[in-house]
XYZ file of C-alpha atoms in Angstrom:
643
model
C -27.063 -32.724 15.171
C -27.489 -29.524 13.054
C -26.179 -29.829 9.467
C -22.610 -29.047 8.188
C -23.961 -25.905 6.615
C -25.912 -24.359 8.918
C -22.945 -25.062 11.967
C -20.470 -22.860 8.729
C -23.213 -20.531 8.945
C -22.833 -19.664 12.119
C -18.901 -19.590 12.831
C -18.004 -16.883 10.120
C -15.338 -15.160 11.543
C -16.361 -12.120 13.007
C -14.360 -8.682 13.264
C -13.135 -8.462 16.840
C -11.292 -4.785 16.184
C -11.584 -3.814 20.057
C -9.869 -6.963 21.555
C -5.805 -5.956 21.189
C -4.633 -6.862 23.749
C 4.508 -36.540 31.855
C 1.626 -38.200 29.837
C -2.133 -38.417 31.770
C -5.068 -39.624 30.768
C -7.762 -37.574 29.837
C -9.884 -38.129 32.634
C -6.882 -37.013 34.674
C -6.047 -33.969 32.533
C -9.200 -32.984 33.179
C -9.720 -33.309 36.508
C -6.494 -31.155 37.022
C -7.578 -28.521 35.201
C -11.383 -28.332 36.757
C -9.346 -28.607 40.347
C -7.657 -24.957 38.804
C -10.988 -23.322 38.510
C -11.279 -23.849 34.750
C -14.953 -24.404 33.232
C -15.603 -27.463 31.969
C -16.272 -26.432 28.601
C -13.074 -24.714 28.698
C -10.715 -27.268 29.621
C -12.328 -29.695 27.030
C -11.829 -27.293 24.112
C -8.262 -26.945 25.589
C -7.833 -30.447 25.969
C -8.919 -31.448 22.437
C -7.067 -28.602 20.962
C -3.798 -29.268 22.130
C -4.552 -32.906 21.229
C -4.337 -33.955 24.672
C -0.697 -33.961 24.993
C -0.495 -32.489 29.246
C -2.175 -30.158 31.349
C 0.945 -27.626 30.648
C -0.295 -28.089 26.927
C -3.804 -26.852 27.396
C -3.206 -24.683 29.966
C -0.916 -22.687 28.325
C -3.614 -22.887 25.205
C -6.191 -21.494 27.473
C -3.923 -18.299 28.593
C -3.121 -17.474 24.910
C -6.888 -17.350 23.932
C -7.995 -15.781 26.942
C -9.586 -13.173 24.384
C -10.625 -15.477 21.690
C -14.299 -14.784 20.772
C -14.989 -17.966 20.521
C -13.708 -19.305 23.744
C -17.005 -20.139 25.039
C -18.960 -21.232 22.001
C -19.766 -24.772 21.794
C -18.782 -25.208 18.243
C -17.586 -28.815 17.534
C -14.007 -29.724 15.823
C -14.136 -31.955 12.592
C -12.223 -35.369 12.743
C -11.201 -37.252 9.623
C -9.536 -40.866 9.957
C -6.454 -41.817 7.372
C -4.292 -44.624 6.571
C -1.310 -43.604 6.661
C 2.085 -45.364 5.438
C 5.755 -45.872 7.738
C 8.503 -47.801 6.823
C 10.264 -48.390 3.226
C 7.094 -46.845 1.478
C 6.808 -43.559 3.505
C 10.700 -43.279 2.034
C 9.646 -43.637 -0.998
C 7.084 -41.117 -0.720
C 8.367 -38.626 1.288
C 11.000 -38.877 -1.412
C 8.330 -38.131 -4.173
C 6.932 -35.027 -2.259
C 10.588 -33.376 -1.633
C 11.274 -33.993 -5.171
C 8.163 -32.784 -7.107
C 8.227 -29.447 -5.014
C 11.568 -28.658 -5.742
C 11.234 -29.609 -9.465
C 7.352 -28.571 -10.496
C 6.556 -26.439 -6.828
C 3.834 -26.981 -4.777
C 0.590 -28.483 -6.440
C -2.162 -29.454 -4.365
C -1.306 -32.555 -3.220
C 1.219 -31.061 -1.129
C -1.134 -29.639 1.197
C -1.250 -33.121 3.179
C 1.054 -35.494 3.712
C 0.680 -39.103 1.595
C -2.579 -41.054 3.264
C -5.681 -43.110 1.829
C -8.778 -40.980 3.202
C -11.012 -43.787 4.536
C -13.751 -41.789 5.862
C -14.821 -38.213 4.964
C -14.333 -35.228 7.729
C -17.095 -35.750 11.008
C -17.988 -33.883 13.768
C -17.104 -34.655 17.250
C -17.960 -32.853 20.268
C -15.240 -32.048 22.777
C -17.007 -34.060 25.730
C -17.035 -37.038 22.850
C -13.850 -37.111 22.075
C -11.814 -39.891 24.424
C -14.979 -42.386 23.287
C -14.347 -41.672 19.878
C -10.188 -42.733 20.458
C -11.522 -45.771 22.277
C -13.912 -46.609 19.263
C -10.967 -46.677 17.051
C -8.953 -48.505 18.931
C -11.360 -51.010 19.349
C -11.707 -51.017 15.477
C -7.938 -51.600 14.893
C -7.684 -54.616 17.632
C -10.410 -56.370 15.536
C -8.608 -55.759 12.768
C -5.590 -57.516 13.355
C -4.540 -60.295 11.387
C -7.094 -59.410 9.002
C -5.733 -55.972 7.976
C -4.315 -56.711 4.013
C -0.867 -56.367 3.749
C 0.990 -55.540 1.491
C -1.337 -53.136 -0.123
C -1.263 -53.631 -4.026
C -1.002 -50.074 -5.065
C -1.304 -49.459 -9.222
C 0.102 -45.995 -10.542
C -2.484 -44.048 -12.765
C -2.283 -40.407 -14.524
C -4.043 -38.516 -16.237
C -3.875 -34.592 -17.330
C -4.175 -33.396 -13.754
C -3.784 -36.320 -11.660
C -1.331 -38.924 -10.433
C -2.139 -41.052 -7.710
C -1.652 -44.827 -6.374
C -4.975 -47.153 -6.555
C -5.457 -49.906 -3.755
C -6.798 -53.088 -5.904
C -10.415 -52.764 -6.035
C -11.235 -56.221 -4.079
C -8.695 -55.079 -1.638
C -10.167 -51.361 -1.000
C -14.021 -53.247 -0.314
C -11.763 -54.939 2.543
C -10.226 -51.652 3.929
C -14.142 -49.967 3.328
C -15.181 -53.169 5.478
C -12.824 -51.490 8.334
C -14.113 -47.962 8.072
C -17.690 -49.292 8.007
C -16.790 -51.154 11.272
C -15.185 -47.889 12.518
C -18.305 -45.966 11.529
C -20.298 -48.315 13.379
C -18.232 -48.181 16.763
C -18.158 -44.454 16.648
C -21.772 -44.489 16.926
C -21.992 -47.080 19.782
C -19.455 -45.395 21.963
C -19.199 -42.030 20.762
C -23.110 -41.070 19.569
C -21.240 -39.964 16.474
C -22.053 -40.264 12.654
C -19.532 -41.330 10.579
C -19.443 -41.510 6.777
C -17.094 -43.997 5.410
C -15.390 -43.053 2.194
C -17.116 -44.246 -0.967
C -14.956 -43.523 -3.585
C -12.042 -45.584 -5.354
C -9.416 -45.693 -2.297
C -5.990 -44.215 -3.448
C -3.070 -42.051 -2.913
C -2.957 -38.900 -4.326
C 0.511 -38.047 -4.987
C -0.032 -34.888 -7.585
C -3.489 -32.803 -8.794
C -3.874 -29.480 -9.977
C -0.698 -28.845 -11.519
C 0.475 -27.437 -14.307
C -0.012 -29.449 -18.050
C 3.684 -28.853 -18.647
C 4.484 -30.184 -15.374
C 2.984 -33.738 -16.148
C 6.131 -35.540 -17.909
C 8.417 -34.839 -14.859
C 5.823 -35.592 -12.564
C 4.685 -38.764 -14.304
C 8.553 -39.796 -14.281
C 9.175 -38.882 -10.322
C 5.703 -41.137 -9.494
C 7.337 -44.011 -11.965
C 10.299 -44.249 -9.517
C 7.766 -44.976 -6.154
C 8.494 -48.650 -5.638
C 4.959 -49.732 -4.344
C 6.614 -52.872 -3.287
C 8.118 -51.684 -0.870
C 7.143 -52.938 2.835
C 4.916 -50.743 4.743
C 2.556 -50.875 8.403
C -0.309 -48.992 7.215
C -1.533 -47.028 10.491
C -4.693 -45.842 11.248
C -4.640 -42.501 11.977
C -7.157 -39.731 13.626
C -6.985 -35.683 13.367
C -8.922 -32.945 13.560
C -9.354 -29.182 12.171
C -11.016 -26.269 13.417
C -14.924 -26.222 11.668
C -14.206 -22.548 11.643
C -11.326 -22.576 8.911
C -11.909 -25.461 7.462
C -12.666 -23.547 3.874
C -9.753 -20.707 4.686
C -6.244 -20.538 3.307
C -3.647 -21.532 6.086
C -0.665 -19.311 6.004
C 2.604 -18.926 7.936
C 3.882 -16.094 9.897
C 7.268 -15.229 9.035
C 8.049 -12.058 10.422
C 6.895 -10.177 14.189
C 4.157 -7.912 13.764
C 3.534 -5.112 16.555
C 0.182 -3.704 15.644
C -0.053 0.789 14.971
C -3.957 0.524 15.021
C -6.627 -1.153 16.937
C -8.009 -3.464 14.195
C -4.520 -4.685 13.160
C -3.438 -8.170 14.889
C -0.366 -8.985 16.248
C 2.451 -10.701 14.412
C 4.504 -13.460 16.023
C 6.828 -16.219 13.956
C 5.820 -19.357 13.547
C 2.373 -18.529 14.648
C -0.345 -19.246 11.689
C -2.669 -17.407 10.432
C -6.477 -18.150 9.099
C -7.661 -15.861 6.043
C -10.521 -16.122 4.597
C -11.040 -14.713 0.538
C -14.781 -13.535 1.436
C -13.105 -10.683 4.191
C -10.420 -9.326 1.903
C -13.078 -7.401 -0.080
C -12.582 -4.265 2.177
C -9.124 -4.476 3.219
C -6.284 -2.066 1.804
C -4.048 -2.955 -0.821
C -0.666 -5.050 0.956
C -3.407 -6.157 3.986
C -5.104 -9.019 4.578
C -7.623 -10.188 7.212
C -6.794 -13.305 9.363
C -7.458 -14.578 12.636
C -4.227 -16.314 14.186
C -4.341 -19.941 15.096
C -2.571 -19.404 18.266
C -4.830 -16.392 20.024
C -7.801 -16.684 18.024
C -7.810 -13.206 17.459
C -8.810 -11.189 14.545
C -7.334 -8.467 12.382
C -5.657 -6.914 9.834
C -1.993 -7.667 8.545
C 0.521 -6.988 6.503
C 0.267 -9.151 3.913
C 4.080 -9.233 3.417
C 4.741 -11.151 6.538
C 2.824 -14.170 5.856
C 3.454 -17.232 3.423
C 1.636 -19.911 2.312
C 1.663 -22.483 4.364
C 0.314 -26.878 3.826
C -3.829 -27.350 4.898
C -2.523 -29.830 7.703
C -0.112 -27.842 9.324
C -2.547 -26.600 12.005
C -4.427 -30.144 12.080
C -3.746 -31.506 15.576
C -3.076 -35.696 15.795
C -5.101 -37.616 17.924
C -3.206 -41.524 17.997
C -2.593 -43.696 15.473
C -2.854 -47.450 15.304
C -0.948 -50.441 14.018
C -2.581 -53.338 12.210
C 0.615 -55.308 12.397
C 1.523 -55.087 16.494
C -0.911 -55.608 19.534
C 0.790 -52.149 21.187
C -0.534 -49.534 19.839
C 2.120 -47.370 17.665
C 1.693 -43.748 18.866
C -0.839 -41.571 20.175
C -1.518 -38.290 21.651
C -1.949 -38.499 25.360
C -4.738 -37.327 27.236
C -6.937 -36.490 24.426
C -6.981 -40.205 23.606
C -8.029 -41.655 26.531
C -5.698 -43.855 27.634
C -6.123 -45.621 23.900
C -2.444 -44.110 23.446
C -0.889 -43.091 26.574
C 3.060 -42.374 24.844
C 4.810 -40.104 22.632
C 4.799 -40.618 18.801
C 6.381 -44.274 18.107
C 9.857 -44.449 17.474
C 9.073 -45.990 14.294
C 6.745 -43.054 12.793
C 9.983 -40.652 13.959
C 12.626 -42.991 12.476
C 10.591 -43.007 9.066
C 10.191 -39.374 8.681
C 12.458 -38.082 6.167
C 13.545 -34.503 5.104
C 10.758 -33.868 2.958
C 7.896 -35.698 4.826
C 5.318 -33.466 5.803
C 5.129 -31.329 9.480
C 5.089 -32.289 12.826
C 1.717 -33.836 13.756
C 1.250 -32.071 16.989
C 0.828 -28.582 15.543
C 0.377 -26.617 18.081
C 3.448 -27.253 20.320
C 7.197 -26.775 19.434
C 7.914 -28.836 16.395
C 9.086 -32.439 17.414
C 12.748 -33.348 17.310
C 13.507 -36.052 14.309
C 15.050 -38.894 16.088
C 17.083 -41.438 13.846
C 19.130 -44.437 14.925
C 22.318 -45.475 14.212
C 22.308 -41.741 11.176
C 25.883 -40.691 9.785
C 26.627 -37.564 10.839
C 26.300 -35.322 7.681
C 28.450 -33.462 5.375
C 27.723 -29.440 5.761
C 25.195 -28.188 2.908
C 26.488 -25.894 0.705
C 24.342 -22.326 1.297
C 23.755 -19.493 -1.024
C 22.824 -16.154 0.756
C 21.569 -13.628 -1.631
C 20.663 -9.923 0.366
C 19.297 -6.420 -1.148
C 22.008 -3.885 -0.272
C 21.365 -0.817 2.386
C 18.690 2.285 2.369
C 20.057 4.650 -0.224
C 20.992 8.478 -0.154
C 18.964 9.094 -3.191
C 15.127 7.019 -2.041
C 15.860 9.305 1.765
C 16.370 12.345 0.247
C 14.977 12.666 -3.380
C 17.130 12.516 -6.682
C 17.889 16.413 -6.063
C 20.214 14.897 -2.878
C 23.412 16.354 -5.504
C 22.342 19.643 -5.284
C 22.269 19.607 -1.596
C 25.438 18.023 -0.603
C 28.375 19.217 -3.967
C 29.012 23.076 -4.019
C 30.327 24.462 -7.741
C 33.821 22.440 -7.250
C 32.471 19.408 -6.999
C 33.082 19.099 -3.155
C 30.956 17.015 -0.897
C 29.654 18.570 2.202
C 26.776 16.334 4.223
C 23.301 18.522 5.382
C 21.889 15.651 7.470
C 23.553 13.242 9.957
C 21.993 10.155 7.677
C 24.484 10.897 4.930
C 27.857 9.735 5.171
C 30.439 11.757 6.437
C 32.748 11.561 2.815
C 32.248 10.069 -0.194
C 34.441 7.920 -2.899
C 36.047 10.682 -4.929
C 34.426 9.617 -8.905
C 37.260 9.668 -11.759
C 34.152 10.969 -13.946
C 33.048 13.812 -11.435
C 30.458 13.528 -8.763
C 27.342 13.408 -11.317
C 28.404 9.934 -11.892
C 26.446 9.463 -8.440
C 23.091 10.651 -9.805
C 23.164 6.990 -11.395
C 25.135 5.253 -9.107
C 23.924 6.894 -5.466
C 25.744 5.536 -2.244
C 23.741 3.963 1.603
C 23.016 6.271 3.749
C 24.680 5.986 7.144
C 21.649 3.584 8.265
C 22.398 1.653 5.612
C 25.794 1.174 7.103
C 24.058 0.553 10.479
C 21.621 -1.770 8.750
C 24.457 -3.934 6.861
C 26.892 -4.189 9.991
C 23.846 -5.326 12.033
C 22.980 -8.439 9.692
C 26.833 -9.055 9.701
C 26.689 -8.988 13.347
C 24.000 -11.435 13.679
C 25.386 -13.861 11.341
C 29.000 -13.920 13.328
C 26.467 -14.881 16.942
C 24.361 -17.504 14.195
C 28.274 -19.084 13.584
C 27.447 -18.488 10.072
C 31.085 -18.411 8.100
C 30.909 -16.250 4.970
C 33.720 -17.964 2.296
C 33.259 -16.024 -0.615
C 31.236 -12.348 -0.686
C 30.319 -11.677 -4.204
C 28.706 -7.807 -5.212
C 26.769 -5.789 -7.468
C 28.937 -3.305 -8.820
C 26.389 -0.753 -7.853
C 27.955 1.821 -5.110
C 24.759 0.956 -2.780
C 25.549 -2.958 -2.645
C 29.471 -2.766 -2.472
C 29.808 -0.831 0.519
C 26.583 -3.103 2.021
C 28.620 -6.014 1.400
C 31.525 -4.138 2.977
C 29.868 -3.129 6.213
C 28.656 -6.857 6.522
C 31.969 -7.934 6.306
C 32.851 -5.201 9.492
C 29.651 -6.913 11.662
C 31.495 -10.287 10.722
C 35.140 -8.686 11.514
C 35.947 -10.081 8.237
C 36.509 -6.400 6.678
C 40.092 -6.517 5.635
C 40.282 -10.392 6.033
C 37.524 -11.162 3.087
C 37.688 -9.902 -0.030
C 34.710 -8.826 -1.911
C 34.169 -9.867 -5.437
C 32.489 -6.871 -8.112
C 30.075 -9.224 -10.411
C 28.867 -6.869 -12.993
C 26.669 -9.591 -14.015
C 24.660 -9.344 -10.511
C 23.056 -5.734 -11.924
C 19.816 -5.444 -11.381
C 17.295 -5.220 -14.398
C 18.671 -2.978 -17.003
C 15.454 -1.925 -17.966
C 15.253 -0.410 -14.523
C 18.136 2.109 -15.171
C 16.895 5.712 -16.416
C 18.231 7.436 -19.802
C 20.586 6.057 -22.356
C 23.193 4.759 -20.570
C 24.645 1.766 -18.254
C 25.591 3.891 -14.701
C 29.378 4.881 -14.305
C 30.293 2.661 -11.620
C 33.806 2.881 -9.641
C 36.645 0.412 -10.995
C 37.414 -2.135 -8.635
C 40.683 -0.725 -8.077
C 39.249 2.619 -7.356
C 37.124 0.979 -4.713
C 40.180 -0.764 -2.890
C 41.552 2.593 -3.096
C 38.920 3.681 -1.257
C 39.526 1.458 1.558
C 36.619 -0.703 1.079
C 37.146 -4.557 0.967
C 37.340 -5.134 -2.837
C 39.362 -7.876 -4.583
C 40.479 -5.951 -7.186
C 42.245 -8.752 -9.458
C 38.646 -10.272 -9.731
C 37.582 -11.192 -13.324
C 34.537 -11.145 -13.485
C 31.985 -13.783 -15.455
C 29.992 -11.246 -17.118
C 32.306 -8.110 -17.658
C 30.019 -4.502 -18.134
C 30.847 -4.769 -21.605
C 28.483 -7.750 -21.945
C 25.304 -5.505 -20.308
C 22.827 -3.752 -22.595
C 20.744 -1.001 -22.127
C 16.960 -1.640 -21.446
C 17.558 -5.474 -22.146
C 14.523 -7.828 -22.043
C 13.171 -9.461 -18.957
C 14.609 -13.348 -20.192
C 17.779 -11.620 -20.761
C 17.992 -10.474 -17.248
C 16.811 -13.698 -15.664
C 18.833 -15.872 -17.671
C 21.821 -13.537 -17.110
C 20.981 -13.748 -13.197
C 20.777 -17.892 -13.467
C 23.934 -17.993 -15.270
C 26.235 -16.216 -12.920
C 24.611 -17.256 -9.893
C 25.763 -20.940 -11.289
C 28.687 -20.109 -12.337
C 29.784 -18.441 -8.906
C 28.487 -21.631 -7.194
C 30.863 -23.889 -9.412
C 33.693 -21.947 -8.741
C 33.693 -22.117 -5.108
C 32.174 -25.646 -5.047
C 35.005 -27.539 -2.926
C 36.612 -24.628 -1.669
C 33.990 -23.035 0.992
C 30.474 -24.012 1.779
C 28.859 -20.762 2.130
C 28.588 -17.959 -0.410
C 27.129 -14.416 0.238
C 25.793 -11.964 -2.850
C 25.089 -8.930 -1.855
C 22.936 -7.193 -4.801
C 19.287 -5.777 -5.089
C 15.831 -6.743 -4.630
C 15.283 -8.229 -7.358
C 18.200 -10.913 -7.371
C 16.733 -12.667 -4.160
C 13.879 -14.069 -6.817
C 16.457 -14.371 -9.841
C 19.427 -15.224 -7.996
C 17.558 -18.452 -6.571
C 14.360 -19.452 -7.859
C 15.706 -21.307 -10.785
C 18.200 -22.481 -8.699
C 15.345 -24.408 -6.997
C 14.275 -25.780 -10.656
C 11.750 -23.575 -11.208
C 10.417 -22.143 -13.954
C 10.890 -17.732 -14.043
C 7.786 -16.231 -13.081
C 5.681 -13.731 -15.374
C 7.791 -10.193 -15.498
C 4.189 -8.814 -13.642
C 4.632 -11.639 -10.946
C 8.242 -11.261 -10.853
C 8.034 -7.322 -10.010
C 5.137 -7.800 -7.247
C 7.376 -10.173 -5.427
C 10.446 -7.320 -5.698
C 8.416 -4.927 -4.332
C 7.687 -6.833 -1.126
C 11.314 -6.973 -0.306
C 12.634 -4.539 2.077
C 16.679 -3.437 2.617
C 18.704 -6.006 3.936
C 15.829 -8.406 2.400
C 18.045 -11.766 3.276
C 17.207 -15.552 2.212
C 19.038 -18.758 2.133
C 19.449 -21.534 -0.238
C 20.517 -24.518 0.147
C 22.020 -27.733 -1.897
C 20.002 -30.821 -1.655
C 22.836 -33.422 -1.544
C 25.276 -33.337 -4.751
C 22.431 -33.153 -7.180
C 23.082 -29.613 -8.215
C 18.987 -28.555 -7.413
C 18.773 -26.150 -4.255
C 16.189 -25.220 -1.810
C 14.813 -22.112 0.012
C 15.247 -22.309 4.011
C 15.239 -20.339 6.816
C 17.911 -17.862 6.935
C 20.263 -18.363 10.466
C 19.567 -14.690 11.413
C 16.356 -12.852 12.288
C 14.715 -10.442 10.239
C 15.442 -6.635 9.894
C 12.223 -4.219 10.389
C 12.519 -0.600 10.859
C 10.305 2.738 10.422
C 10.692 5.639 8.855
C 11.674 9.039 10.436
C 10.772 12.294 8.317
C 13.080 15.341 8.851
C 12.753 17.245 11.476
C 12.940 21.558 11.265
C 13.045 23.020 15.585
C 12.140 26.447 13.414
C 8.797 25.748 11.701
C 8.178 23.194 14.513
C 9.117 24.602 17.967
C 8.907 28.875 16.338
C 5.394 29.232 16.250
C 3.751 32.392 16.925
């Protein structure tokens, strides 16, 4: 078999720009899909891919990368073999993981789920692939009754490291296993394992940051190792093509303008490798997506980072403890586990364990006996307001639209039909500039979809900004809760001060002035941070501290009277507004504005309480996304009056 290197030499993705476009076994799976005319080669790589879970599985696989480039190419899939802990322990653990993201965010560790690596990664072929299930389960069965148990795990840090040791004279036994693995896989299989050398362990944080280490260390102190635990041998495997890419996560639909751009769909993920970003535009990437295998540029702000073994696909997994064998995958086992994931590994799996196994269909339903149905979360929505009048057309848009006296007269159907009359004269709007009609459309259309989501609104909190009032006002109308809900001015949502041009704070409209104005405005509000409390080009800690504070203060005064809370305010308070929320540390000021810049109009997230602890986490908003291109203005006389 040709080295690791040279088989990386050859699968470097290449740039496809003109392509746009019940359980079986696996002999049985196969058979059914050579009976449908598929090659042989074909319906293997399907097969294996899909980790044998039905013919439906891989043929649907098959359709999807009908235009893969490397449909036909004979490229092997790499295979790694893991202990992996259920029961009490995987509590524990799964415990550790939620905890340490929310607290320190993601280190490296989180980029697979808790396991002892017992051999490093192999190759299989496709064709080799049901021996190589057999071999293990052969392995396992000679196993039992021998297998240690408990495992005496020993905590040990250093500087960039926590993990959980197995006892040395116990890890030579669980070595013993993978060398008998090993030596099975080349029997039935004709394939070369190499068992795992190294001090056997469980890495529970690396690569994190030096002032991270105290909470970590104190988290990992709070594991108790004691607890019971069936240690299951599991098998999965990775594309050899990716295996040295970042995996991300699409978030948002993607329909491509140009032939070398690829096509967007959620949940899909995408492949990117650092060597082809060299030539790509600034806010692009190049990926290839998991589930087409095509190739092309993105937009960079419609991915995330997404965990290594999300796209891994499971191949079984064995109990030392029971003669039946735990879980498995279906047909790409061969017959060595014929059923769906054991009840057991689904009971154990806890909020913050890591993703579904089988990667590449739907996510798998949690199942839980005998659970207590659960108190609602608490949810913080934070949303940028509407497209404003003075980004669509230019800070001259004054000139345009007041005559002499001050009276408003629109010059294109995007601007409102009237404006708020200003107690301080219309140039007050030069600071304080209103949504366009759009806008309007935009906000009522994210209020629509969260009245079909169910999604009750309790409180609706504002910027005082012009822009982000009547945004939260025409959300309110898409929820028919204009009139009903009241909207609460928080001068202490502003945006960054330092963001504001001249001398001066912007003249915004007094509450009562607004309700006057027929917009939904509570005007006997008092507000946490009045406008007498905001400077003038005040520092960047000022501004995230002041965001942290009212955003907590908000929360605690409508903890026990609603669940859900809305702020409607600007790009920048979806990052303030929350990520300290999470227990995270403020990003750089340079890190913090690339991030603002990424976020579009009606930019919406979701945050939500973990428990009664007070510490909140980012999840997926209950409405869909809001995309939408531009359209320049259009003259019939120098367009259509040509000579």
């Amino acid at each position: 078999m040709a080295a690791k290197e040279d088989l990386y030499t050859k699968v470097t993705p290449r740039r496809q720009r003109q392509n746009r476009p019940g359980t079986f076994k696996h002999g049985s799976n196969l058979d059914v899909l050579l009976s449908m005319g598929f090659p042989k080669t074909r319906a293997l790589k399907a097969l294996v891919s899909t980790g044998g879970r039905s013919v439906q599985a891989a043929c649907d696989w098959l359709f999807s990368h009908v235009d893969d480039p490397f449909l036909d190419d004979p490229l092997p899939r790499e295979y790694v073999l893991y202990l992996r802990p259920s029961g009490p322990l995987l509590h524990q653990l799964s415990h550790f993981w939620q905890q340490s993201r929310i607290t320190c965010g993601k280190n490296k560790a989180h980029n697979i789920f808790p396991h002892i690596t017992l051999c490093q990664f192999f190759m299989c072929a496709d064709g080799k692939v049901e021996a190589l299930c057999e071999a293990l389960q052969s392995t396992v069965a000679q196993w039992r009754g021998r297998f240690p148990s408990p495992l005496p795990l020993e905590l040990y840090t250093s500087s960039n490291f926590i993990g959980l040791f197995v006892e040395e004279q116990v890890a030579e036994v669980l070595k013993a296993f993978a060398a008998d693995f090993s030596t099975e896989a080349a029997t039935k299989a004709d394939v070369h394992v190499e068992p795992h050398k190294k001090q056997l362990h469980v890495t529970l944080a690396y690569h994190f940051q030096p002032d991270h280490l105290p909470s970590l260390e104190k988290l990992a102190k709070g594991v108790d190792v004691s607890m019971g635990c069936d240690w299951l041998a599991v098998l999965f495997s990775r594309d050899i093509r990716f295996a040295s890419h970042e995996t991300l996560r699409v978030m948002y639909p993607y329909t491509p303008q140009n032939e070398d751009e690829l096509e967007l769909v959620p949940g899909d993920f995408i492949f990117m490798s650092p060597v082809e970003q060299n030539s790509t535009s600034e806010g692009w990437v190049y990926g290839t997506s998991l589930s087409t295998g095509l190739s092309g540029l993105l937009p960079e702000n419609y991915i995330s980072r997404a965990d290594e073994c999300d796209t891994w696909v499971f191949h079984g997994s064995h109990s030392f403890l029971s003669c039946a064998s735990p879980s498995g995958s279906g047909a790409a086992v061969g017959g060595a586990c014929d059923g769906l994931l054991d009840s057991r590994l689904l009971e154990d799996r806890s909020p913050g364990d890591p993703p579904s196994l089988n990667v590449i269909c739907q996510p798998m339903q949690v199942l839980r006996v005998n659970s207590q149905p659960r108190l609602p979360k608490r949810t913080l929505f934070v949303c940028r307001h509407g497209e404003r009048m003075d980004v669509v057309f230019g800070k001259h848009w004054l000139s345009q639209c007041f005559d002499a006296k001050g009276r408003y007269m629109r010059t294109n159907l995007n601007m409102p039909p009237s404006l708020p009359v200003r107690s301080g004269g219309y140039r007050d709007y030069d600071k304080d500039g209103p949504i366009t009609v759009f806008g309007s459309t935009q906000a009522r259309l994210v209020g629509e979809a969260l009245l079909e989501s169910n999604t009750v609104i309790d409180f609706i909190y504002s910027s005082p900004s012009l822009r982000c009032v009547q945004t939260a006002h025409n959300i309110l109308k898409g929820l028919q809760q204009d009139g009903k809900l009241k909207i609460k001015v928080e001068p202490g949502l502003f945006e960054w001060t330092k963001w504001v041009s001249g001398t001066s704070l912007p003249a915004w409209i007094p509450p009562a002035d607004l309700a006057g104005a027929n917009l939904s405005v509570d005007a006997t509000y008092r507000p946490h941070i009045p406008v007498s409390k905001l400077t003038v080009s005040e520092s960047y800690d000022t501004y995230i501290s002041r965001s942290f504070q009212v955003t907590r203060e908000i929360l605690s005064d409508c903890k026990n009277m609603g669940n859900n809370v809305l702020i409607v305010a600007h790009a920048s308070s979806l990052e303030a507004c929350t990520r300290q929320m999470q227990g995270l540390t403020p990003q750089n000021s340079k890190d913090f504005v690339q991030v603002v810049r990424k976020i579009p109009y009606l930019g919406f997230c979701a945050c939500e309480e973990q428990g009664d602890t007070g510490v909140w986490q980012l999840v997926d908003p209950p409405i869909l996304p809001l995309t939408h291109g531009p359209n320049h203005s259009f003259n019939w006389r120098e367009t259509l009056l040509q000579d």
